[in-house]
Coordinates of C-alpha atoms and ligand atoms in Angstrom, one line a residue:
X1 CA 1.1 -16.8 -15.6
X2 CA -1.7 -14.6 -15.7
X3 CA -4.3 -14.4 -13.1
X4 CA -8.2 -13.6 -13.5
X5 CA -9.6 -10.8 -11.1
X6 CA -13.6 -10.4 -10.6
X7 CA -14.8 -6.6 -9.4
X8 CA -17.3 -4.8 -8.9
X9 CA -18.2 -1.1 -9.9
X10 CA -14.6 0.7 -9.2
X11 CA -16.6 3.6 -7.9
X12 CA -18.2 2.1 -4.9
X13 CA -16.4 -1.1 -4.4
X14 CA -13.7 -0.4 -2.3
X15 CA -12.4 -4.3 -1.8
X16 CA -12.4 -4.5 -5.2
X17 CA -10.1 -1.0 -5.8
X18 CA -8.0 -3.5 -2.7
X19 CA -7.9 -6.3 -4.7
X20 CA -7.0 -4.6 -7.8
X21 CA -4.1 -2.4 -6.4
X22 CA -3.0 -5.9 -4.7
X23 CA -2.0 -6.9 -8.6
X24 CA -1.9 -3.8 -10.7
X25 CA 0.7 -1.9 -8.1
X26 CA 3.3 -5.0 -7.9
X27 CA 3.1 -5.7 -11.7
X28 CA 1.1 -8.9 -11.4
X29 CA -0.6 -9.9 -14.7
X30 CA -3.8 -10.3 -14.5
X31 CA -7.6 -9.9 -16.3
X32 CA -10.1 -8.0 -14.9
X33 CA -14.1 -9.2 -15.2
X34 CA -16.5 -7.1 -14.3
X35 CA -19.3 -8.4 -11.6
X36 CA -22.5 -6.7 -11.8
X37 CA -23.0 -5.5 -8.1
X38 CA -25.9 -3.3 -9.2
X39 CA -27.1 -5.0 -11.8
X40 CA -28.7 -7.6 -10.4
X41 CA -26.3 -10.0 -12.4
X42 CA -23.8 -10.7 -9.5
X43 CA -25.0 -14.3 -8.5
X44 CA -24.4 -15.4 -12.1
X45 CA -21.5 -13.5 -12.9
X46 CA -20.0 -15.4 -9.7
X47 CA -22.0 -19.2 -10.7
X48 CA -18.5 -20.7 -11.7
X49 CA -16.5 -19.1 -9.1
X50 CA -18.3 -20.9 -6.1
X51 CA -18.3 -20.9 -2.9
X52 CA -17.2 -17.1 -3.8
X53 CA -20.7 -14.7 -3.2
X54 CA -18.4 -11.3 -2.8
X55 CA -16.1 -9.3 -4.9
X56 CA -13.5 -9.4 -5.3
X57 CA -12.7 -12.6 -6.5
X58 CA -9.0 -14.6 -7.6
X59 CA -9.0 -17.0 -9.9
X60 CA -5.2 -18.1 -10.1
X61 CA -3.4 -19.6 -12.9
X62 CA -4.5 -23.0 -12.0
X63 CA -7.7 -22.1 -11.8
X64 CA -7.7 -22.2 -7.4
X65 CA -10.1 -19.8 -6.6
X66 CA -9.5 -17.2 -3.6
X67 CA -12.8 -15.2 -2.2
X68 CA -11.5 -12.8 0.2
X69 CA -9.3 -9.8 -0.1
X70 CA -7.4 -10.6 2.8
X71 CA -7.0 -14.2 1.6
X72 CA -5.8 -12.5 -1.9
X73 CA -3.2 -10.7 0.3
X74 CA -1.2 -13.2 1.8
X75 CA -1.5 -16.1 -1.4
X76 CA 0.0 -13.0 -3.6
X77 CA 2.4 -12.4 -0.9
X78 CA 3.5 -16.3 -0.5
X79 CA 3.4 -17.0 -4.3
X80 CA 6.0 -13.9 -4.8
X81 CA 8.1 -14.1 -2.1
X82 CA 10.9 -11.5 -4.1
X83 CA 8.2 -9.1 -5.0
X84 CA 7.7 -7.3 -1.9
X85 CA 4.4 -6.9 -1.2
X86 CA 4.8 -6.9 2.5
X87 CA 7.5 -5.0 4.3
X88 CA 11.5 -6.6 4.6
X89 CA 11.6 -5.4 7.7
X90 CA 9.9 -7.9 10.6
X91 CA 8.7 -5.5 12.6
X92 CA 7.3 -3.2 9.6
X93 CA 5.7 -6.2 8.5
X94 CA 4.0 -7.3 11.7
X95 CA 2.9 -3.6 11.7
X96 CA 1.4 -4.1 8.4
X97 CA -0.1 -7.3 8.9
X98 CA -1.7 -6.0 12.0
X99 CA -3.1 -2.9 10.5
X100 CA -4.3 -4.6 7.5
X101 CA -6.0 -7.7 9.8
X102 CA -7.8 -4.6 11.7
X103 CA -8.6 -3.0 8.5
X104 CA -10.3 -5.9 7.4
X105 CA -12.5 -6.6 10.6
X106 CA -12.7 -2.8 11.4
X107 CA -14.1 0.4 11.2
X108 CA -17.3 -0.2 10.8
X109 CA -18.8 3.3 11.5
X110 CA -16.3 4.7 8.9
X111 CA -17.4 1.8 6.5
X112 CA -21.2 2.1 7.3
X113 CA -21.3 5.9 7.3
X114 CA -19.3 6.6 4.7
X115 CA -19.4 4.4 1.6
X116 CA -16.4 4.6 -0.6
X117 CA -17.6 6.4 -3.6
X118 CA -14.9 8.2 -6.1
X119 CA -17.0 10.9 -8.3
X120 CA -16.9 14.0 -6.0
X121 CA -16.6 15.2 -2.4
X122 CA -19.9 15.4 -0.8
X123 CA -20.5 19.0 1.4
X124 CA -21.2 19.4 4.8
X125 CA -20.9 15.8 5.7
X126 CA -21.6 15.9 9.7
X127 CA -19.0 13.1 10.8
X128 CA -20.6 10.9 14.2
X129 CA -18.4 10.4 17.1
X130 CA -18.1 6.7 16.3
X131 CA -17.0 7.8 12.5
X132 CA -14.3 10.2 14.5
X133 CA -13.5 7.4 16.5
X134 CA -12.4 5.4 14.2
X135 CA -10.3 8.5 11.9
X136 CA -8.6 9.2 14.9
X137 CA -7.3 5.4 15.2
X138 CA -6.6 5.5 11.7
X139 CA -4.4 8.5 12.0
X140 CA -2.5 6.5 15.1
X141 CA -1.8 3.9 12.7
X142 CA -1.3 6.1 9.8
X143 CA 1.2 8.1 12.0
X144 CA 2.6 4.9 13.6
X145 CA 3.7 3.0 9.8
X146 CA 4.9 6.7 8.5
X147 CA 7.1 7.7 11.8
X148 CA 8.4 4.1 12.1
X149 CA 9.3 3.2 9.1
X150 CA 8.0 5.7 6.5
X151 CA 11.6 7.2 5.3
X152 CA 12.3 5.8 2.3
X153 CA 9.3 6.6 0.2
X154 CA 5.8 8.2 0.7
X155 CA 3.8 5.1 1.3
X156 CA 2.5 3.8 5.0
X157 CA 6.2 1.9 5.0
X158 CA 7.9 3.9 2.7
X159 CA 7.6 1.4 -0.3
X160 CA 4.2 0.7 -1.5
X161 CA 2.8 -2.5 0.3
X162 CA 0.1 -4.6 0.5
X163 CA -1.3 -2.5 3.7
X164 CA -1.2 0.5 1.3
X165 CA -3.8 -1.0 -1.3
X166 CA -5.5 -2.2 2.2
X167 CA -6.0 1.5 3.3
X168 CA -6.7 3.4 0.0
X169 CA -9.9 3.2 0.5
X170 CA -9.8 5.0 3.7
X171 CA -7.8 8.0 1.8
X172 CA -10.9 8.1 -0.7
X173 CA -13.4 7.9 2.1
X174 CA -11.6 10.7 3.7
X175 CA -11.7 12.7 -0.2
X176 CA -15.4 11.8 -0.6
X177 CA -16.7 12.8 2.2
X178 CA -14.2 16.2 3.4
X179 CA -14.0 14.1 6.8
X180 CA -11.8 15.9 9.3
X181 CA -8.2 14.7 9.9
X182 CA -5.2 16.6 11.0
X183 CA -2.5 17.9 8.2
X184 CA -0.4 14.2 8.5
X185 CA -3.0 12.3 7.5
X186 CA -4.6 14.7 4.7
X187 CA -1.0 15.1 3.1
X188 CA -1.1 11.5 2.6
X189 CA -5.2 11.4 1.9
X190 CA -3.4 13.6 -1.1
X191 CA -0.2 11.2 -2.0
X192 CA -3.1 8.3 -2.6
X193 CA -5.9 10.8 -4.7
X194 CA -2.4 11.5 -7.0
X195 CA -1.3 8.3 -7.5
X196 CA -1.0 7.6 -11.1
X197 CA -2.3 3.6 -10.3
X198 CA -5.4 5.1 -8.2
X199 CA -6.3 7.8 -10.7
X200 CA -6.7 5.0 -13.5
X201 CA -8.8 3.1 -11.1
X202 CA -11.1 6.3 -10.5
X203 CA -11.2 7.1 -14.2
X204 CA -11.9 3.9 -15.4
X205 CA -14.9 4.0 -12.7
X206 CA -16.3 7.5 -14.3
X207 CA -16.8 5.8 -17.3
X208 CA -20.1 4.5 -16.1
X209 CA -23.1 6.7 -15.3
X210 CA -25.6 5.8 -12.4
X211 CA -29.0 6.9 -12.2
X212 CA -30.2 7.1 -9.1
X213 CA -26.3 7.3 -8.1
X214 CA -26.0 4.7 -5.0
X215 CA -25.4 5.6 -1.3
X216 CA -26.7 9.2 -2.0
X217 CA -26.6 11.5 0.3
X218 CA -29.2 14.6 0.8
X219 CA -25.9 16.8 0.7
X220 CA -24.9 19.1 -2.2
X221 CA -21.4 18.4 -3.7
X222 CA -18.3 19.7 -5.2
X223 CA -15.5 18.9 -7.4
X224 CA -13.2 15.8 -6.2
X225 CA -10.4 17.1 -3.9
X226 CA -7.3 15.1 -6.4
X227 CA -5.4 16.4 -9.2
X228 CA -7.9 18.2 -11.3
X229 CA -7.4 16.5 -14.8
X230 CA -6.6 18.6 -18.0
X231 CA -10.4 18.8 -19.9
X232 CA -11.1 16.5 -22.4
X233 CA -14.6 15.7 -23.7
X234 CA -15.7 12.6 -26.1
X235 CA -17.1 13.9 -30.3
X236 CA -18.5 12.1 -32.8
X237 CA -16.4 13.9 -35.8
X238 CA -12.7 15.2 -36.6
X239 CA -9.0 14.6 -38.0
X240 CA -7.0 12.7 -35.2
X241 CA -3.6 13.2 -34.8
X242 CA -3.2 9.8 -34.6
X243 CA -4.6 6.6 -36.4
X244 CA -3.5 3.7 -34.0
X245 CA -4.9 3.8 -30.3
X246 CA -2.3 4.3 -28.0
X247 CA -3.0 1.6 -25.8
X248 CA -3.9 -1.7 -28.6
X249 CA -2.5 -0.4 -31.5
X250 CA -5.4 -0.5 -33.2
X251 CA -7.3 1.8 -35.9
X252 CA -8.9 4.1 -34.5
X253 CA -12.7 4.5 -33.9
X254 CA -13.6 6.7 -31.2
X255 CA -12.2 10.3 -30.8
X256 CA -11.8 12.9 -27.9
X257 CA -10.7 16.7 -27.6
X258 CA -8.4 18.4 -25.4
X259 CA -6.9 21.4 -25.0
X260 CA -7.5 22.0 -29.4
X261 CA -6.2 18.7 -30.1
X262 CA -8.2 15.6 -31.3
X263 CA -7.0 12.1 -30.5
X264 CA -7.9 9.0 -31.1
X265 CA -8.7 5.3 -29.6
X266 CA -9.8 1.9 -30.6
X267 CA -13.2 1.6 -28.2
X268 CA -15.1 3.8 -26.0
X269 CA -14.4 2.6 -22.6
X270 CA -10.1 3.5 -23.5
X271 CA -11.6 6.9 -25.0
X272 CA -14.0 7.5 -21.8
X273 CA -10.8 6.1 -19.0
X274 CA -9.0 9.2 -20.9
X275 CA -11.6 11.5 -21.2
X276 CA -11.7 11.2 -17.4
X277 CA -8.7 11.8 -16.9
X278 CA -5.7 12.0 -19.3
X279 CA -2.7 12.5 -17.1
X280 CA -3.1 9.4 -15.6
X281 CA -2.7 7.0 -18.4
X282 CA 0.9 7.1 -19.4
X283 CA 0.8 5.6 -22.8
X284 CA -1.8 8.0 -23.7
X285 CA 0.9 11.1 -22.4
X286 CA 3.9 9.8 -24.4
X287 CA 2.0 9.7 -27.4
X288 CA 0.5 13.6 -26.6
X289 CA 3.5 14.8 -25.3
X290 CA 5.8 13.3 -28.2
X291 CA 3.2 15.1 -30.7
X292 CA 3.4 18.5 -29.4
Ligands
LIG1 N1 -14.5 -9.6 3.4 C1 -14.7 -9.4 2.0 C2 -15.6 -8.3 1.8 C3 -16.0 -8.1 0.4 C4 -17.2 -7.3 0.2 O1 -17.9 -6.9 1.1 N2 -17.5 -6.9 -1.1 C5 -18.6 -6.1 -1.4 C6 -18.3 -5.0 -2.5 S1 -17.2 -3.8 -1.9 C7 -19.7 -7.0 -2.0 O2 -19.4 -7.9 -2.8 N3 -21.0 -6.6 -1.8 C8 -22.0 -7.3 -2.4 C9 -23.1 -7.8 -1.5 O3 -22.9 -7.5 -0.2 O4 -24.0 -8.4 -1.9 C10 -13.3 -9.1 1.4 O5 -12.4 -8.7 2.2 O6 -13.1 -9.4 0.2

């Protein structure tokens, strides 16, 4: 039972970081396909996947296609009823459903002004009233799903949900752009930049270079406001400590540095994703940490 998941770039496609954290947060197994939305190879990447023109893209098991992120939501949520990806609670759920419905036919000023990208935080972003407009709706909702039923865990409703993947974007828009929110909503713009899932999805996007970077802004920047990750650069040449990658089991072929140590990996995207970011890839930890 494995399902098939078509995305775009993970830095600037924020329904596909939706559709991804839809699977990857609940455990669902999946393969990811890459769609070239910059390219120019996304009409053929998406040729056997028709009517579908938009990523993300589900292909399921039995080969049903779903086109839509919201779509994704609720087949995920009715194929696995026990997993739960909406609230237990009904009136957490209709919350949810609500806040992911207006998610996903709102905010446009947000969504025009600010394009989701996940490399740095842009400085001295001047936010428009329609932009504030919509953050200061978000943070009703925000405060709403957290006062309500928030208690038993750090998420929207406590638990992660489906209306949490729905809204990291948001968080990252929020990072990427220093837009102002009061202290509720930034404490949990910083729950989502140090979640372990959301910090895979950021360093597997740093991976890839872009020149000229899209949605640029005439701004300068500065660092990305998350966790700021242990340094670690790619070479060519050394002794790793350790001759199986820890993520295949493979022999080695591609090494990084960090902090005086040399490890190793089977290709370079798994060296890169780490490179990016090593405390975020837990297989990659235990194998440091048990070393040391
Ligand atoms: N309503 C769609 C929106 C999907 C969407 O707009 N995806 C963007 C990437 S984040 C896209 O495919 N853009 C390519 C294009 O507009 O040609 C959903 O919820 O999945």
């Amino acid at each position: 039972m494995t399902y098939d998941l078509f995305i775009g770039d993970r830095t600037f496609s924020s329904w596909s970081l939706r559709g991804w954290l839809m699977l990857r947060q609940f455990d669902l197994p999946h393969r990811t396909h890459m769609v070239g939305l910059y390219d120019g190879t996304m009409a053929q990447d998406l040729a056997d996947l028709a009517p579908a023109r938009l990523v993300p893209v589900l292909r399921d098991p039995d080969g049903i296609v779903i086109f839509d992120s919201l779509a994704m939501a609720e087949t995920l949520a009715e194929r696995h009823p026990d997993f739960g990806l909406w609230p237990t609670d009904p009136a957490a759920r209709a919350l949810a459903r609500s806040m992911t419905a207006e998610m996903h036919s709102g905010f446009t000023a947000l969504r025009g002004d600010c394009a989701m990208q996940l490399q740095h935080q842009w400085q001295g972003f001047t936010a428009s009233d329609a932009v504030r407009a919509d953050l200061d709706r978000i943070q009703t909702l925000w405060s709403l799903a957290r006062t309500r039923h928030g208690a038993i865990g750090p998420w929207l409703f406590g638990a992660y949900s489906l209306a949490v993947a729905v809204y990291a974007p948001v968080a990252a828009r929020i990072a990427g752009y220093g837009l102002p929110v009061d202290t509720n909503a930034q404490a949990y713009v910083d729950t989502t930049l140090a979640d372990p899932v959301f910090r895979q999805w950021r360093a597997m996007g740093l991976t890839k270079r872009y020149d000229p970077l899209p949605y640029a802004q005439p701004l300068g920047k500065i660092d990305w406001p998350g966790p700021a990750p242990v340094p670690a650069r790619a070479i060519e040449d050394g002794t790793p400590e350790n001759t199986t990658c820890p993520y295949s089991g493979d022999p080695v072929t591609h090494l990084m540095e960090s902090q005086g140590r040399i490890f190793g990996f089977c290709n370079a995207f798994c060296r890169d994703k780490t490179v990016a970011d090593p405390d975020a890839w837990p297989a990659f930890t235990a194998m440091r940490d048990a070393a040391s």
